[in-house]
Short mmCIF file of C-alpha atoms in Angstrom, two decimals:
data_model
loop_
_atom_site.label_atom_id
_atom_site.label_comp_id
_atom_site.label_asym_id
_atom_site.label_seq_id
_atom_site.Cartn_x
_atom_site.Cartn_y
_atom_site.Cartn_z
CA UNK H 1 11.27 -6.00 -6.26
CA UNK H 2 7.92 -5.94 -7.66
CA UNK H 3 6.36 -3.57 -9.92
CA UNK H 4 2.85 -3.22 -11.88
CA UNK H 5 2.81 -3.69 -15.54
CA UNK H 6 -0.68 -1.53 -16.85
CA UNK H 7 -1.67 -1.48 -20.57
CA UNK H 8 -4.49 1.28 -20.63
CA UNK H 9 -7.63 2.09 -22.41
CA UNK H 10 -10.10 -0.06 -20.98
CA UNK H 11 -12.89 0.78 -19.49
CA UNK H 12 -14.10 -0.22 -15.95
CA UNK H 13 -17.36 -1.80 -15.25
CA UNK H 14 -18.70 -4.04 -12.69
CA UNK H 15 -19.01 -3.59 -8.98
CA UNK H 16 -16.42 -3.69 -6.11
CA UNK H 17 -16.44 -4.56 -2.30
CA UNK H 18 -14.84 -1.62 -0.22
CA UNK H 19 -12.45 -2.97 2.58
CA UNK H 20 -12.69 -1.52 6.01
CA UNK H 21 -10.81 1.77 6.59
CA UNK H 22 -7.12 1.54 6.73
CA UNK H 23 -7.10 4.90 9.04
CA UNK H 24 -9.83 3.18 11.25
CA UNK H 25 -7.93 0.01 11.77
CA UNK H 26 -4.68 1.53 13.27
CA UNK H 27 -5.60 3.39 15.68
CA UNK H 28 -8.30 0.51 16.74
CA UNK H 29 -5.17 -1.63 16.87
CA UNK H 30 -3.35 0.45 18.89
CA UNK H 31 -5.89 1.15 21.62
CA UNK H 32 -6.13 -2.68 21.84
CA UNK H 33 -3.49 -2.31 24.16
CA UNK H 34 -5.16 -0.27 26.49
CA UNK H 35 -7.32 -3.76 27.65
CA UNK H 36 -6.43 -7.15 29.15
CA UNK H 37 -9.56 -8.54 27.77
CA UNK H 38 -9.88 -9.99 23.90
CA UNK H 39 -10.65 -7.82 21.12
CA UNK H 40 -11.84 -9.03 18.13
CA UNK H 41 -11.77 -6.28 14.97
CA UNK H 42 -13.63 -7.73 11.67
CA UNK H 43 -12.52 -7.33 8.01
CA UNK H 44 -9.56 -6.01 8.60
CA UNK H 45 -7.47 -5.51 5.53
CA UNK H 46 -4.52 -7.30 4.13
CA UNK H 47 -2.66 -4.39 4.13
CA UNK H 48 1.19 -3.86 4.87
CA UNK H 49 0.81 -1.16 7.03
CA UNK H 50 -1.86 -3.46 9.44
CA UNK H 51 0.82 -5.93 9.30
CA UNK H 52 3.21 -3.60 10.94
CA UNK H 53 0.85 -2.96 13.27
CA UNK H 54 0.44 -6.13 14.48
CA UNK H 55 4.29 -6.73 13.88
CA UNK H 56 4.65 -4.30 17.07
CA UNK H 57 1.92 -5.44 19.11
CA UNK H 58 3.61 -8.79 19.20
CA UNK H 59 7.19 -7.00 20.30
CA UNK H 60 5.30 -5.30 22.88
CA UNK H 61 4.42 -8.89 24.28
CA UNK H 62 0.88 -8.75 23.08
CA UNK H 63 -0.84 -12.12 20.90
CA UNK H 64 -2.19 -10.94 18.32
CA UNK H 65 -3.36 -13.12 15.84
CA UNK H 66 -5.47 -13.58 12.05
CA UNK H 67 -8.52 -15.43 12.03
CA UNK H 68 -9.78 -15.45 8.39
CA UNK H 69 -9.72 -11.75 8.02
CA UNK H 70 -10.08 -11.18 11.25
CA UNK H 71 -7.72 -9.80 13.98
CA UNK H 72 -8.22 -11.24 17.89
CA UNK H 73 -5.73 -9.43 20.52
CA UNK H 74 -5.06 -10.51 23.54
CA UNK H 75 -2.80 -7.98 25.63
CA UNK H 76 -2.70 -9.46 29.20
CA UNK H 77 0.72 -10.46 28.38
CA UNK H 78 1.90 -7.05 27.20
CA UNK H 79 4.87 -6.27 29.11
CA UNK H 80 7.55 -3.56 26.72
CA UNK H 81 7.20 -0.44 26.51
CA UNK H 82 9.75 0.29 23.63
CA UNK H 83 8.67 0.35 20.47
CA UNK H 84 10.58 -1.18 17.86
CA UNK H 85 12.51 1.73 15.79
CA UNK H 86 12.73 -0.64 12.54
CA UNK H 87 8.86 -0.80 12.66
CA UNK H 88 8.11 2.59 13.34
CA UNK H 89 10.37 3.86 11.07
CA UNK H 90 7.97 1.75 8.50
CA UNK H 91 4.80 2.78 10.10
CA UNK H 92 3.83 6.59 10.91
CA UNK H 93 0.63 5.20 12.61
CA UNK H 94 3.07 3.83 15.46
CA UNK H 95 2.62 6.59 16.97
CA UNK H 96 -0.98 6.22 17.70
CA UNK H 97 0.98 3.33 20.62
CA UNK H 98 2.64 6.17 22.64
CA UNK H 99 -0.86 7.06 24.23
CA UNK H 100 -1.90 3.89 24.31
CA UNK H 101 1.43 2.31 25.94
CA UNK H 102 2.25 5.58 28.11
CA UNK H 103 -1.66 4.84 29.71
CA UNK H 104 -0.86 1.18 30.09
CA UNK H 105 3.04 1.10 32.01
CA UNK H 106 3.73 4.86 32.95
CA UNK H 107 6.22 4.67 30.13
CA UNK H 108 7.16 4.43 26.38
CA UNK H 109 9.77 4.57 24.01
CA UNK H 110 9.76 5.43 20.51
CA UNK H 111 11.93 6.15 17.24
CA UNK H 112 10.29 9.09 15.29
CA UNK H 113 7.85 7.32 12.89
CA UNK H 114 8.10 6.95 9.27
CA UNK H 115 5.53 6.00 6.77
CA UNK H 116 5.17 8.49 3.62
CA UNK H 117 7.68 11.40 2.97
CA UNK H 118 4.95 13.62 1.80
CA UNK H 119 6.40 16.37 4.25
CA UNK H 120 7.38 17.28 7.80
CA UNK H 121 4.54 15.81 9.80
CA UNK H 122 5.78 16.64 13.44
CA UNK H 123 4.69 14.88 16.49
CA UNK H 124 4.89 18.33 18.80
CA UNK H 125 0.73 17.99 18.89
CA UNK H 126 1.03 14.34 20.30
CA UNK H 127 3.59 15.86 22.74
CA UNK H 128 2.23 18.51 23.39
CA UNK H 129 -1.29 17.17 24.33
CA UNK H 130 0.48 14.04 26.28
CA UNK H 131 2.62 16.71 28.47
CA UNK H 132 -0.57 18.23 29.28
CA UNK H 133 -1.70 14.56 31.02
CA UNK H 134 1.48 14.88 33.06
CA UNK H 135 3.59 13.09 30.60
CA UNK H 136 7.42 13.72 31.11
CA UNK H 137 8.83 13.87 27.70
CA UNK H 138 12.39 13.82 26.57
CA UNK H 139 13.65 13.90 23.04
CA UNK H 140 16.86 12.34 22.36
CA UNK H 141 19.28 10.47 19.48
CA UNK H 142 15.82 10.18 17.40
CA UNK H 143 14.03 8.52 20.24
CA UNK H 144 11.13 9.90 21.87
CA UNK H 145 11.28 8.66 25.94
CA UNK H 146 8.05 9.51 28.10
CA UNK H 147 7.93 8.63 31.55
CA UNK H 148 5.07 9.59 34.17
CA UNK H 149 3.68 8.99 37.66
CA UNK H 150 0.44 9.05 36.92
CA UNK H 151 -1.88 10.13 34.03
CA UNK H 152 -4.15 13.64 35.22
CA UNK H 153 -7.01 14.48 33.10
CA UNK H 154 -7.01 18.08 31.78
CA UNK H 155 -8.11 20.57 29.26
CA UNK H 156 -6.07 20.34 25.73
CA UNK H 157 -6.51 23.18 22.70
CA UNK H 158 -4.72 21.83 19.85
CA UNK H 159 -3.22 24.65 17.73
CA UNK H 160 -4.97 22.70 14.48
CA UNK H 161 -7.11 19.82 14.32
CA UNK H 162 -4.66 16.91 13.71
CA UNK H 163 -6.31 13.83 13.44
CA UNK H 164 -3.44 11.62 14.99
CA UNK H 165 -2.66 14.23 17.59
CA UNK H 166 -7.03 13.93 18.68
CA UNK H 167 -6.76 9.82 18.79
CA UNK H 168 -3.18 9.70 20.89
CA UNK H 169 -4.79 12.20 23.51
CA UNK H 170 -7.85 10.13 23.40
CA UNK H 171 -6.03 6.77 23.84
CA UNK H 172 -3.69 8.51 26.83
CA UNK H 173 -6.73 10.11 28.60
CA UNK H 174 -9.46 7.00 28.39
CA UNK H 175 -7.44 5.47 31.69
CA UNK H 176 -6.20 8.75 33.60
CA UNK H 177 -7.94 10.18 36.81
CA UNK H 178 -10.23 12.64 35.86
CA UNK H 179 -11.74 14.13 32.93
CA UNK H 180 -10.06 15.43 29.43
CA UNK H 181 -11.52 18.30 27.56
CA UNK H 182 -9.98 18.15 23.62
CA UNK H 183 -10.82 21.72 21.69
CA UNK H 184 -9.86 22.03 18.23
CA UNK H 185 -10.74 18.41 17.95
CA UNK H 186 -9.93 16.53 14.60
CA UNK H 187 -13.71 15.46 13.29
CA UNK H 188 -12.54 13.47 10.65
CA UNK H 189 -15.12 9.44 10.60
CA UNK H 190 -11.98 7.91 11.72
CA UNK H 191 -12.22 9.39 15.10
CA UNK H 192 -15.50 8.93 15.51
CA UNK H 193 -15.17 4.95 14.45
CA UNK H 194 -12.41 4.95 17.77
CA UNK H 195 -14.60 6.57 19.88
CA UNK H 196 -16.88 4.14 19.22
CA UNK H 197 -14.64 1.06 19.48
CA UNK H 198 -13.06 3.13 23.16
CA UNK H 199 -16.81 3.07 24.37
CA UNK H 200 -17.48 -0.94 23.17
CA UNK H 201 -14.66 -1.98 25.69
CA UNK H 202 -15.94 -0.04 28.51
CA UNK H 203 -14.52 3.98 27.94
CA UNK H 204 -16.79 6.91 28.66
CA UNK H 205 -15.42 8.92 25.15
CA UNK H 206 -18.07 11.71 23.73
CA UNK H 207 -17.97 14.64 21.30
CA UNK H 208 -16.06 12.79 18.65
CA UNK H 209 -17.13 14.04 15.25
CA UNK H 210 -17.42 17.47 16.83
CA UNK H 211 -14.77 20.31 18.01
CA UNK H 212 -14.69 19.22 21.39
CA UNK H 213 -14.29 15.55 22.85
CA UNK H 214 -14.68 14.59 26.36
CA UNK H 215 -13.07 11.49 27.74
CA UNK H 216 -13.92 10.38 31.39
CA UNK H 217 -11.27 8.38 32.96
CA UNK H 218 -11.87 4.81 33.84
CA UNK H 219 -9.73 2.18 35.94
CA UNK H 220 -10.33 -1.00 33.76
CA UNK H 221 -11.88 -1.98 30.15
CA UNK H 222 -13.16 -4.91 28.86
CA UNK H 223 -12.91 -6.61 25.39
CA UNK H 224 -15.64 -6.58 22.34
CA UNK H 225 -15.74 -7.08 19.02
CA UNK H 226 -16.01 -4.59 16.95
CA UNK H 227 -16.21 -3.87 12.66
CA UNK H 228 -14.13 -0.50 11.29
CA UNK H 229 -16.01 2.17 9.25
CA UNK H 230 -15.19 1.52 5.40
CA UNK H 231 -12.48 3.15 3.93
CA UNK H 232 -13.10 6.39 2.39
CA UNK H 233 -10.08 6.91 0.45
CA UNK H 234 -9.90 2.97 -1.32
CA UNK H 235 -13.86 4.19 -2.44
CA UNK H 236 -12.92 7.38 -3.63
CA UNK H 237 -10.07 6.28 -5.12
CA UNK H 238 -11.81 3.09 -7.31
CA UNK H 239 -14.65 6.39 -8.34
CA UNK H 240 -12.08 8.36 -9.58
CA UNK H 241 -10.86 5.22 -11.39
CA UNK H 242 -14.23 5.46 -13.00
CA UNK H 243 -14.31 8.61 -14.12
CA UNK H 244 -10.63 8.87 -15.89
CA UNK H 245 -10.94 5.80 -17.71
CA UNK H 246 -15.02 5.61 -18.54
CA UNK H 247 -17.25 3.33 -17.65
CA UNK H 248 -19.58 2.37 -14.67
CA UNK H 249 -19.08 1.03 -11.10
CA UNK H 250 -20.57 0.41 -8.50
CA UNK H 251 -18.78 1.16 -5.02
CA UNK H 252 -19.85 -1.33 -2.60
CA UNK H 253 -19.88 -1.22 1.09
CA UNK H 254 -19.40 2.64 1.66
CA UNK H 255 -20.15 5.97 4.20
CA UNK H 256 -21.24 8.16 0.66
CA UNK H 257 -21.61 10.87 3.82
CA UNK H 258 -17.85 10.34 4.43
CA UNK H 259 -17.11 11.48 0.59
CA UNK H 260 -19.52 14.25 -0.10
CA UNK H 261 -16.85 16.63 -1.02
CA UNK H 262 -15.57 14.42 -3.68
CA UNK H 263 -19.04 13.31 -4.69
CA UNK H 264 -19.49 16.69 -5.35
CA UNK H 265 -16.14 17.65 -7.25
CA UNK H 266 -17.29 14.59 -9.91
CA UNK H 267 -20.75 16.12 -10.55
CA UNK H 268 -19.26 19.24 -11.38
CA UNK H 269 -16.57 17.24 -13.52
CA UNK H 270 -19.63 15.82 -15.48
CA UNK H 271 -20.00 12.33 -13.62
CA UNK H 272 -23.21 10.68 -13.21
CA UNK H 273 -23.33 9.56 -9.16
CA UNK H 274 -26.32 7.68 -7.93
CA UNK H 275 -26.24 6.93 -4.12
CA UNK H 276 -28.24 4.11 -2.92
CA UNK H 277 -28.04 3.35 1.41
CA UNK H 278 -23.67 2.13 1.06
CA UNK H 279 -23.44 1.56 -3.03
CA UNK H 280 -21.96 4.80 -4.90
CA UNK H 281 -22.86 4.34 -8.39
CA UNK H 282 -20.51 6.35 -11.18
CA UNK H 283 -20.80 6.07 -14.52
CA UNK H 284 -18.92 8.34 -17.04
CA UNK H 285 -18.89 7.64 -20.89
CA UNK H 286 -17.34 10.82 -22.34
CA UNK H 287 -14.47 13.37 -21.53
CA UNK H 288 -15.34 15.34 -18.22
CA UNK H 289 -14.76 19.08 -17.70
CA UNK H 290 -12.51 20.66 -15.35
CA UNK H 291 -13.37 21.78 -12.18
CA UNK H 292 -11.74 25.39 -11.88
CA UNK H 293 -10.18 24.90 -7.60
CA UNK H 294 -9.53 21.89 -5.29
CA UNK H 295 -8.30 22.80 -2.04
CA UNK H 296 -7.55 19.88 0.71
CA UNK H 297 -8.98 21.15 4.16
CA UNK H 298 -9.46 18.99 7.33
CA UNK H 299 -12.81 17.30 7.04
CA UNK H 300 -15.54 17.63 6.11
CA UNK H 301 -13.44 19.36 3.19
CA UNK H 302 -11.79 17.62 0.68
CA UNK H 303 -9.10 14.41 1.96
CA UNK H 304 -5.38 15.39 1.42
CA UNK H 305 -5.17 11.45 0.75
CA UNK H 306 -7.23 12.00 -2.58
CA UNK H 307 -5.49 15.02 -4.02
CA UNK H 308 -3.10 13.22 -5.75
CA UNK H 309 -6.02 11.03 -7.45
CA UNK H 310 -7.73 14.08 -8.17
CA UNK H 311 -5.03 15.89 -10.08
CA UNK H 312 -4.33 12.95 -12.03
CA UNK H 313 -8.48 13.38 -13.18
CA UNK H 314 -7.62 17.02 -13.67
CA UNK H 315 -4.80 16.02 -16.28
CA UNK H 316 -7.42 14.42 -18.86
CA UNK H 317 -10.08 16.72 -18.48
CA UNK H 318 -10.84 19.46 -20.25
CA UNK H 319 -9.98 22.99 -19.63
CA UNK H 320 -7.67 23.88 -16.39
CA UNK H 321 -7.60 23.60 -12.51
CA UNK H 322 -6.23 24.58 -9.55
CA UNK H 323 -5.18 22.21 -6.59
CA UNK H 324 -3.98 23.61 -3.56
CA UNK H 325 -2.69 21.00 -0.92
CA UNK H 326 -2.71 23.29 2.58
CA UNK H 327 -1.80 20.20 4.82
CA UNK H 328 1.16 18.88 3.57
CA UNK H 329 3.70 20.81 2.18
CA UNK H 330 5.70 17.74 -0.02
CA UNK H 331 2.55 16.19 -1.55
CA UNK H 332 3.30 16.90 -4.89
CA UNK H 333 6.20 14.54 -5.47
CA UNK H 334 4.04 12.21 -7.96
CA UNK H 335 4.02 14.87 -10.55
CA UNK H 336 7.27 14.37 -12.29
CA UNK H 337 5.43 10.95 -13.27
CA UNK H 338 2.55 12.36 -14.51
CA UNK H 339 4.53 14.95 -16.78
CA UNK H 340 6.85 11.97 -18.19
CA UNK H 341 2.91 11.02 -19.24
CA UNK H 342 2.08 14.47 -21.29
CA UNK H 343 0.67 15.74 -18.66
CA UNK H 344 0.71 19.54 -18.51
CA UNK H 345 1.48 20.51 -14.60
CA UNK H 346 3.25 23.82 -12.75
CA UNK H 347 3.81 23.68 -9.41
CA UNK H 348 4.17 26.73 -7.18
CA UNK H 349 4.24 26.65 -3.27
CA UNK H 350 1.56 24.61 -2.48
CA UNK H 351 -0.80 25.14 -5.45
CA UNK H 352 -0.64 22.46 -8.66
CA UNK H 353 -2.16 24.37 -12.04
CA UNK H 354 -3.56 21.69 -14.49
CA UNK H 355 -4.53 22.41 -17.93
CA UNK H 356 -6.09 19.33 -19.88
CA UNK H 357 -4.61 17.31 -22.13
CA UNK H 358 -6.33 14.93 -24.84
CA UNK H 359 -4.59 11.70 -23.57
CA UNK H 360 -1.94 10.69 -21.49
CA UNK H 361 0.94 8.17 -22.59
CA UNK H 362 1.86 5.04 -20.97
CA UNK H 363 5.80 5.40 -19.22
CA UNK H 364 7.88 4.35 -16.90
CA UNK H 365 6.86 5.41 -13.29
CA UNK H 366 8.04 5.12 -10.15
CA UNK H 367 5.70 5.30 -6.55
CA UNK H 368 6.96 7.79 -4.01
CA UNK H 369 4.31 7.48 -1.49
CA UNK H 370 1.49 5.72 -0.82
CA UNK H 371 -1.62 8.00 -2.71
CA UNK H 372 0.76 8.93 -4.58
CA UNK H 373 1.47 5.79 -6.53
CA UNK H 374 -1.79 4.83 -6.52
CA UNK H 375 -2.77 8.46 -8.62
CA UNK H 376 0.28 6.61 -10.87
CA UNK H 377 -1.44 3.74 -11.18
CA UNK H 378 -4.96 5.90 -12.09
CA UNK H 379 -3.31 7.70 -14.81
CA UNK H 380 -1.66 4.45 -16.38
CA UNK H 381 -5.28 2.97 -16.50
CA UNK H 382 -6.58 5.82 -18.24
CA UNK H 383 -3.38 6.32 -20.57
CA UNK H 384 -2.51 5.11 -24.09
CA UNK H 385 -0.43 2.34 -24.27
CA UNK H 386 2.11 0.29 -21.80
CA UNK H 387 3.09 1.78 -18.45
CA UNK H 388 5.22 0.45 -15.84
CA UNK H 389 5.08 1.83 -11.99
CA UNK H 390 7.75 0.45 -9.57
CA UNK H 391 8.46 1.02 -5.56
CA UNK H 392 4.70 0.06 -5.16
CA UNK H 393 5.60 -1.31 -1.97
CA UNK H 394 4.25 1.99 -0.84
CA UNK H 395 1.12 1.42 -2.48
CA UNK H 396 0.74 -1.99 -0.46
CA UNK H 397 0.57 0.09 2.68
CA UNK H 398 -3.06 1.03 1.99
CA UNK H 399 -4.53 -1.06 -1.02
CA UNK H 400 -5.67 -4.68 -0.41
CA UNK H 401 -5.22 -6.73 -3.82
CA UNK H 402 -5.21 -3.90 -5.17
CA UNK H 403 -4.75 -5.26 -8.81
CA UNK H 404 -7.10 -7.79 -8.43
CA UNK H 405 -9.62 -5.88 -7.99
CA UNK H 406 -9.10 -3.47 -10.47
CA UNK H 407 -8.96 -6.64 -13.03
CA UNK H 408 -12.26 -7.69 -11.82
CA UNK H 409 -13.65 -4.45 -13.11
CA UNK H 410 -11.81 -4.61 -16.42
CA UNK H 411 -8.28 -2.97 -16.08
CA UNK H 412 -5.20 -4.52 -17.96
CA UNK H 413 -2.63 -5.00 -14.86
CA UNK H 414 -0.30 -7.05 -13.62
CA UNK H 415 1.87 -7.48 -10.59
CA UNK H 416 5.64 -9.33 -11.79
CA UNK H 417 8.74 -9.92 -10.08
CA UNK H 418 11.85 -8.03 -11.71
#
């Protein structure tokens, strides 16, 4: 088991390079299968959760392979349609195959993903959507079997705008006869970065980024090579960084569109933020006040996967805030830690009220999901004295050398074997 060891205090200067976005990437990877040509995708990150990925490309019979950082797949050898329940109990983002793999042999089989246990998650959207393209679906012993003749385009309302229910319809509806008509359409960057990628190897996909996406079906695709959007959350999560423990940084490589809301939380914390074509400069050098709410909403409202980052700011700021998580209902499981810290947190329902304290103190801590432990690790860096965060595993599913880079910047941690 491995675990980080954080002495806090310092504060972080210098400049660090963004990686390309982790929610970008898996979906990309998935749709890879939809082609017999070679895709190439560029920077992608050495993350655990991309390693899964390609973990069940290869089961499915693809070859996919690293080159440097990049990832070439070849899938003219794909022949299974099950996918691995091991892997997808590791990876929620397997799920992203079913439309991809359903569009490919008629059929798929899958164990109910995993990933995070920050709540209930269900696939009924995916299902839903997929039945509505003449998908057969049966549920049964924790498997999810599809089966169809053929794939029919149609006209799909999603009840809410799930952002993995919007790319599996996409990925099932690129090859089916006819055209698809999503309403209520996720319009997160993500889906706009596989729209993009859909149309490089030879889809007709538009709308994405609005309510409504169109996908005209198409017999065959071709390969490309394409480069993923940078990662939103990694950039907001290294500003944040920034602004709990002091300093300046400079966020390199970035969408500062794709973070607006939280650019705009941090100038009403106190932050400095200059924006300059993709570099985010922060720079904080005293105590920052609270911001009174912070409510996660789909976008273009504020992530879900940096409220946990956020209400670790809250906790050294001064005065008090409320954080209301409306997407997922378990979110809050990091905040134990943070109290064995000082910090001064009530959870009710859904909403988190923060009052301020002067400092946090350096404990033990232990990672319970992926943002999660990384808000842990946030907290330690701006606390007093030693802390230790374990189960960062989890963290590993979205943070490429993660430590390293926050020692280039200035931050007393260490990854050790125990």
């Amino acid at each position: 088991m491995e675990k980080y060891i954080i002495n806090g205090g310092n504060k972080l200067y210098g400049s660090v390079k963004i990686q390309t976005a982790k929610n970008s990437v898996l979906p990309i990877l998935a749709a890879a299968v939809l082609t017999d040509a070679k895709v190439k995708i560029l920077n992608v990150p050495q993350i655990t959760d991309v390693k899964n990925m390609v973990k069940i490309l290869s089961c499915l019979g693809c070859n996919a392979v690293y080159e440097d950082s990049n990832i070439i797949i070849d899938s003219s050898s794909a022949h299974c349609y099950e996918i691995p329940s091991a892997l997808a109990h590791e990876l929620r983002s397997s799920v992203f195959l079913l439309g991809s793999v359903i569009s490919r042999f008629h059929k798929a089989k899958i164990a109910y993903p995993g990933g995070c246990d920050i709540g209930l998650r269900p696939v009924d959207l995916h299902l839903t959507g997929l039945k509505r393209l003449g998908v057969q679906i049966t549920e049964k012993n924790g498997y999810i079997l599809c089966e169809c003749d053929k794939l029919s385009g149609n006209e799909i309302m999603l009840d809410c705008p799930s952002v993995g229910a919007t790319e599996n319809i996409m990925l099932a509806a690129v090859k089916a006869e006819g055209t698809t008509v999503i309403k209520n359409a996720a319009r997160e960057p993500e889906i706009e970065d596989l729209q993009k990628f859909l149309n490089c190897i030879g889809a007709k996909v538009s709308g994405a980024g609005s309510g409504t996406i169109i996908v005209e079906g198409v017999k065959t695709l071709g390969g490309c090579e394409f480069l993923p959007i940078p990662d939103r959350i990694e950039a907001g999560t290294f500003i944040i960084a920034t602004a709990m423990c002091g300093g300046e940084v400079c966020a390199e490589g970035v969408c500062p569109e794709n973070i607006s809301s939280l650019i705009h939380k941090l100038r009403e914390n106190g932050c400095k933020i200059h924006i300059k074509n993709d570099k985010i400069i922060i720079e904080n050098h005293r105590r920052l006040i609270s911001v009174k709410t912070i409510e996660t909403q789909p976008y273009p409202g504020f992530p879900t996967d940096l409220q946990a980052q956020i209400t670790a700011l809250c906790c050294v700021c001064g005065g008090n805030s409320i954080v209301t998580e409306n997407l997922f209902e378990t979110r809050f499981k990091y905040v134990p830690e943070l109290k064995k810290m000082g910090a001064d947190i009530t959870v009710i329902d859904r909403n988190a009220f923060v009052r301020g304290v002067d400092r946090l103190k350096g404990a033990d801590l232990v990672a319970h999901d992926l943002r999660g432990g990384a808000a842990l690790v946030l907290a330690a860096l701006a606390a007093e004295g030693r802390s230790g965060v374990v189960d960062i595993y989890h963290i590993d599913r979205g943070y490429g050398s993660f430590e390293y880079k926050l020692r280039k910047l200035g931050a007393d941690i260490v990854r050790v074997t125990v």
